[in-house]
């Protein structure tokens, strides 16, 4: 949701059109008696619920590497494109979630192979600019995935999406340590092969 969708402009003119004309929202019980700003906020919040469906058409990952991607050096992926690649499911605990969850996504090694990337490390960068350098050897030895789903549901920003790098901590207890945890970048949006 963009700020401009719910806040008035600095000249005092509302940026959003009147909510009373929006597809039936005003006919909901109690909405017609709400102040205009509250109706605008309600509509903006309701519109946020459709974002996961729109994610399939939006670019969620950029991969960069010298000489990759048909010599373009960069490839972008939408959710649909990532999910069209062979998918792997990893059921594991993480330090940031309660209990075991099933995560689904393309294996990092499969993506690197598809793009012709032969690197020693991959720098994963998140929406908030956090980054970590993952050893490619890990991706070849273990089923490290770029998870786009948790328990069958598309990952959103609220639950560590659009991409959460998952290591199989439950299947390989020796991986369950701080060093490996630092490689499990959530809200991943970019991979740079080095």
CSV table of C-alpha atoms in Angstrom, one decimal:
chain,number,residue,atom,x,y,z
A,1,UNK,CA,0.0,0.0,0.0
A,2,UNK,CA,1.4,3.4,-0.9
A,3,UNK,CA,1.3,6.3,1.4
A,4,UNK,CA,-0.3,8.4,-1.3
A,5,UNK,CA,-3.3,6.0,-1.3
A,6,UNK,CA,-4.3,6.8,2.2
A,7,UNK,CA,-3.0,10.2,3.2
A,8,UNK,CA,-4.1,13.6,1.9
A,9,UNK,CA,-1.6,15.7,-0.1
A,10,UNK,CA,0.2,18.6,1.4
A,11,UNK,CA,-2.2,21.1,-0.2
A,12,UNK,CA,-5.1,19.6,1.8
A,13,UNK,CA,-6.7,17.9,-1.3
A,14,UNK,CA,-7.4,14.2,-0.8
A,15,UNK,CA,-5.4,12.1,-3.2
A,16,UNK,CA,-7.9,9.2,-3.1
A,17,UNK,CA,-11.2,9.5,-4.8
A,18,UNK,CA,-14.3,9.4,-2.6
A,19,UNK,CA,-14.7,6.0,-1.0
A,20,UNK,CA,-18.5,6.2,-1.3
A,21,UNK,CA,-18.1,5.6,-5.1
A,22,UNK,CA,-15.8,2.6,-4.6
A,23,UNK,CA,-17.2,-0.9,-5.4
A,24,UNK,CA,-19.6,-1.4,-2.6
A,25,UNK,CA,-17.4,-0.5,0.4
A,26,UNK,CA,-19.7,2.3,1.4
A,27,UNK,CA,-22.7,-0.1,1.5
A,28,UNK,CA,-21.0,-2.2,4.2
A,29,UNK,CA,-22.7,-1.8,7.6
A,30,UNK,CA,-21.3,1.1,9.5
A,31,UNK,CA,-19.0,2.4,6.7
A,32,UNK,CA,-21.4,5.1,5.5
A,33,UNK,CA,-21.3,6.7,8.9
A,34,UNK,CA,-17.5,6.7,9.1
A,35,UNK,CA,-15.5,9.9,8.5
A,36,UNK,CA,-14.2,10.2,5.0
A,37,UNK,CA,-10.6,9.7,6.1
A,38,UNK,CA,-11.6,6.4,7.9
A,39,UNK,CA,-13.3,5.1,4.8
A,40,UNK,CA,-10.2,5.9,2.8
A,41,UNK,CA,-8.0,4.1,5.3
A,42,UNK,CA,-10.4,1.1,5.3
A,43,UNK,CA,-10.3,0.9,1.5
A,44,UNK,CA,-6.5,1.2,1.4
A,45,UNK,CA,-6.2,-1.6,4.0
A,46,UNK,CA,-8.7,-3.8,2.1
A,47,UNK,CA,-6.7,-3.2,-1.1
A,48,UNK,CA,-3.6,-4.6,0.6
A,49,UNK,CA,-5.3,-8.0,0.8
A,50,UNK,CA,-5.0,-8.4,-3.0
A,51,UNK,CA,-1.2,-7.9,-3.1
A,52,UNK,CA,-0.2,-11.6,-3.0
A,53,UNK,CA,-2.3,-12.2,-6.1
A,54,UNK,CA,-0.5,-9.3,-7.9
A,55,UNK,CA,2.9,-10.6,-6.9
A,56,UNK,CA,2.8,-13.3,-9.6
A,57,UNK,CA,3.1,-10.6,-12.3
A,58,UNK,CA,5.7,-8.4,-10.4
A,59,UNK,CA,9.4,-8.9,-10.5
A,60,UNK,CA,10.4,-10.3,-7.1
A,61,UNK,CA,14.0,-11.4,-7.7
A,62,UNK,CA,17.0,-10.0,-9.7
A,63,UNK,CA,20.0,-12.2,-10.2
A,64,UNK,CA,23.3,-10.7,-11.4
A,65,UNK,CA,26.5,-12.4,-12.4
A,66,UNK,CA,29.2,-11.7,-14.9
A,67,UNK,CA,28.6,-13.7,-18.1
A,68,UNK,CA,25.3,-15.2,-17.1
A,69,UNK,CA,21.9,-15.0,-18.4
A,70,UNK,CA,22.6,-15.3,-22.2
A,71,UNK,CA,25.5,-12.8,-21.7
A,72,UNK,CA,23.2,-10.1,-20.3
A,73,UNK,CA,24.7,-10.4,-16.8
A,74,UNK,CA,21.2,-10.1,-15.2
A,75,UNK,CA,18.0,-12.0,-15.1
A,76,UNK,CA,14.7,-11.0,-13.3
A,77,UNK,CA,12.0,-13.3,-12.1
A,78,UNK,CA,8.4,-13.0,-11.2
A,79,UNK,CA,6.7,-15.3,-8.7
A,80,UNK,CA,5.2,-17.3,-11.6
A,81,UNK,CA,8.6,-17.7,-13.3
A,82,UNK,CA,10.2,-18.9,-10.1
A,83,UNK,CA,7.4,-21.3,-9.4
A,84,UNK,CA,7.6,-22.7,-13.0
A,85,UNK,CA,11.1,-24.0,-12.2
A,86,UNK,CA,11.4,-27.4,-10.4
A,87,UNK,CA,10.2,-27.0,-6.9
A,88,UNK,CA,11.6,-28.6,-3.7
A,89,UNK,CA,9.8,-28.7,-0.3
A,90,UNK,CA,11.8,-28.5,2.9
A,91,UNK,CA,10.1,-29.0,6.2
A,92,UNK,CA,12.1,-27.4,9.0
A,93,UNK,CA,12.1,-25.2,12.0
A,94,UNK,CA,13.8,-21.8,11.9
A,95,UNK,CA,15.0,-19.5,14.7
A,96,UNK,CA,12.2,-17.0,13.7
A,97,UNK,CA,9.2,-19.2,13.5
A,98,UNK,CA,7.3,-21.5,15.9
A,99,UNK,CA,7.4,-25.2,15.1
A,100,UNK,CA,8.1,-26.9,11.8
A,101,UNK,CA,6.8,-25.5,8.6
A,102,UNK,CA,6.9,-26.7,5.0
A,103,UNK,CA,8.6,-24.3,2.7
A,104,UNK,CA,8.5,-24.6,-1.1
A,105,UNK,CA,10.7,-23.1,-3.7
A,106,UNK,CA,13.4,-23.6,-6.3
A,107,UNK,CA,16.7,-25.0,-5.1
A,108,UNK,CA,19.5,-22.3,-5.3
A,109,UNK,CA,21.7,-24.8,-7.1
A,110,UNK,CA,19.1,-25.4,-9.7
A,111,UNK,CA,18.7,-21.7,-10.3
A,112,UNK,CA,22.4,-21.1,-10.6
A,113,UNK,CA,22.8,-24.0,-13.0
A,114,UNK,CA,19.9,-22.8,-15.1
A,115,UNK,CA,21.6,-19.4,-15.5
A,116,UNK,CA,25.0,-20.8,-16.1
A,117,UNK,CA,26.5,-19.3,-12.9
A,118,UNK,CA,29.6,-20.8,-11.6
A,119,UNK,CA,30.5,-18.8,-8.5
A,120,UNK,CA,31.9,-19.6,-5.1
A,121,UNK,CA,29.5,-17.3,-3.2
A,122,UNK,CA,26.2,-15.6,-3.7
A,123,UNK,CA,25.4,-12.4,-2.0
A,124,UNK,CA,21.7,-12.3,-1.0
A,125,UNK,CA,20.2,-8.9,-0.4
A,126,UNK,CA,16.9,-8.2,1.4
A,127,UNK,CA,14.4,-5.4,1.0
A,128,UNK,CA,15.9,-3.6,4.0
A,129,UNK,CA,19.4,-3.8,2.5
A,130,UNK,CA,20.6,-6.6,4.9
A,131,UNK,CA,22.8,-9.0,3.0
A,132,UNK,CA,24.8,-12.1,3.5
A,133,UNK,CA,27.2,-14.1,1.4
A,134,UNK,CA,26.2,-17.7,1.0
A,135,UNK,CA,28.7,-20.4,0.1
A,136,UNK,CA,27.6,-22.0,-3.1
A,137,UNK,CA,29.0,-25.3,-1.8
A,138,UNK,CA,26.2,-25.3,0.8
A,139,UNK,CA,23.6,-25.0,-2.1
A,140,UNK,CA,25.2,-28.0,-3.8
A,141,UNK,CA,25.5,-30.2,-0.6
A,142,UNK,CA,22.1,-29.4,0.9
A,143,UNK,CA,18.6,-28.6,-0.4
A,144,UNK,CA,18.9,-24.8,0.1
A,145,UNK,CA,15.8,-23.3,-1.4
A,146,UNK,CA,14.5,-19.9,-2.4
A,147,UNK,CA,11.2,-20.4,-0.6
A,148,UNK,CA,8.2,-18.5,-2.1
A,149,UNK,CA,5.6,-20.5,-0.1
A,150,UNK,CA,5.2,-21.5,3.6
A,151,UNK,CA,2.7,-24.2,4.3
A,152,UNK,CA,1.3,-23.8,0.8
A,153,UNK,CA,0.7,-20.0,1.1
A,154,UNK,CA,2.6,-17.4,-0.9
A,155,UNK,CA,5.1,-15.6,1.3
A,156,UNK,CA,4.4,-12.0,1.8
A,157,UNK,CA,6.5,-9.2,3.4
A,158,UNK,CA,4.7,-9.9,6.7
A,159,UNK,CA,5.9,-13.5,6.8
A,160,UNK,CA,9.4,-13.0,5.4
A,161,UNK,CA,8.6,-12.9,1.6
A,162,UNK,CA,8.7,-12.5,-1.2
A,163,UNK,CA,11.6,-15.0,-0.9
A,164,UNK,CA,13.0,-16.6,2.3
A,165,UNK,CA,16.2,-18.5,1.9
A,166,UNK,CA,15.7,-21.8,3.7
A,167,UNK,CA,18.3,-24.2,4.9
A,168,UNK,CA,17.1,-27.7,6.0
A,169,UNK,CA,18.0,-27.2,9.7
A,170,UNK,CA,15.8,-30.0,11.0
A,171,UNK,CA,17.2,-32.6,8.6
A,172,UNK,CA,20.8,-31.6,9.2
A,173,UNK,CA,21.1,-30.5,12.9
A,174,UNK,CA,24.8,-29.5,12.3
A,175,UNK,CA,23.5,-26.6,10.2
A,176,UNK,CA,21.4,-25.2,13.1
A,177,UNK,CA,24.0,-22.6,14.2
A,178,UNK,CA,24.4,-18.9,14.0
A,179,UNK,CA,26.6,-18.9,11.0
A,180,UNK,CA,24.0,-20.8,8.9
A,181,UNK,CA,21.2,-18.6,10.3
A,182,UNK,CA,22.9,-15.6,8.9
A,183,UNK,CA,22.6,-17.1,5.4
A,184,UNK,CA,18.8,-17.5,5.8
A,185,UNK,CA,18.0,-14.1,4.4
A,186,UNK,CA,14.3,-13.3,4.4
A,187,UNK,CA,12.6,-10.7,2.1
A,188,UNK,CA,15.3,-11.6,-0.4
A,189,UNK,CA,15.0,-9.5,-3.6
A,190,UNK,CA,18.5,-9.8,-5.2
A,191,UNK,CA,21.2,-12.4,-5.7
A,192,UNK,CA,24.7,-11.4,-6.9
A,193,UNK,CA,27.1,-14.2,-7.8
A,194,UNK,CA,30.7,-13.5,-6.9
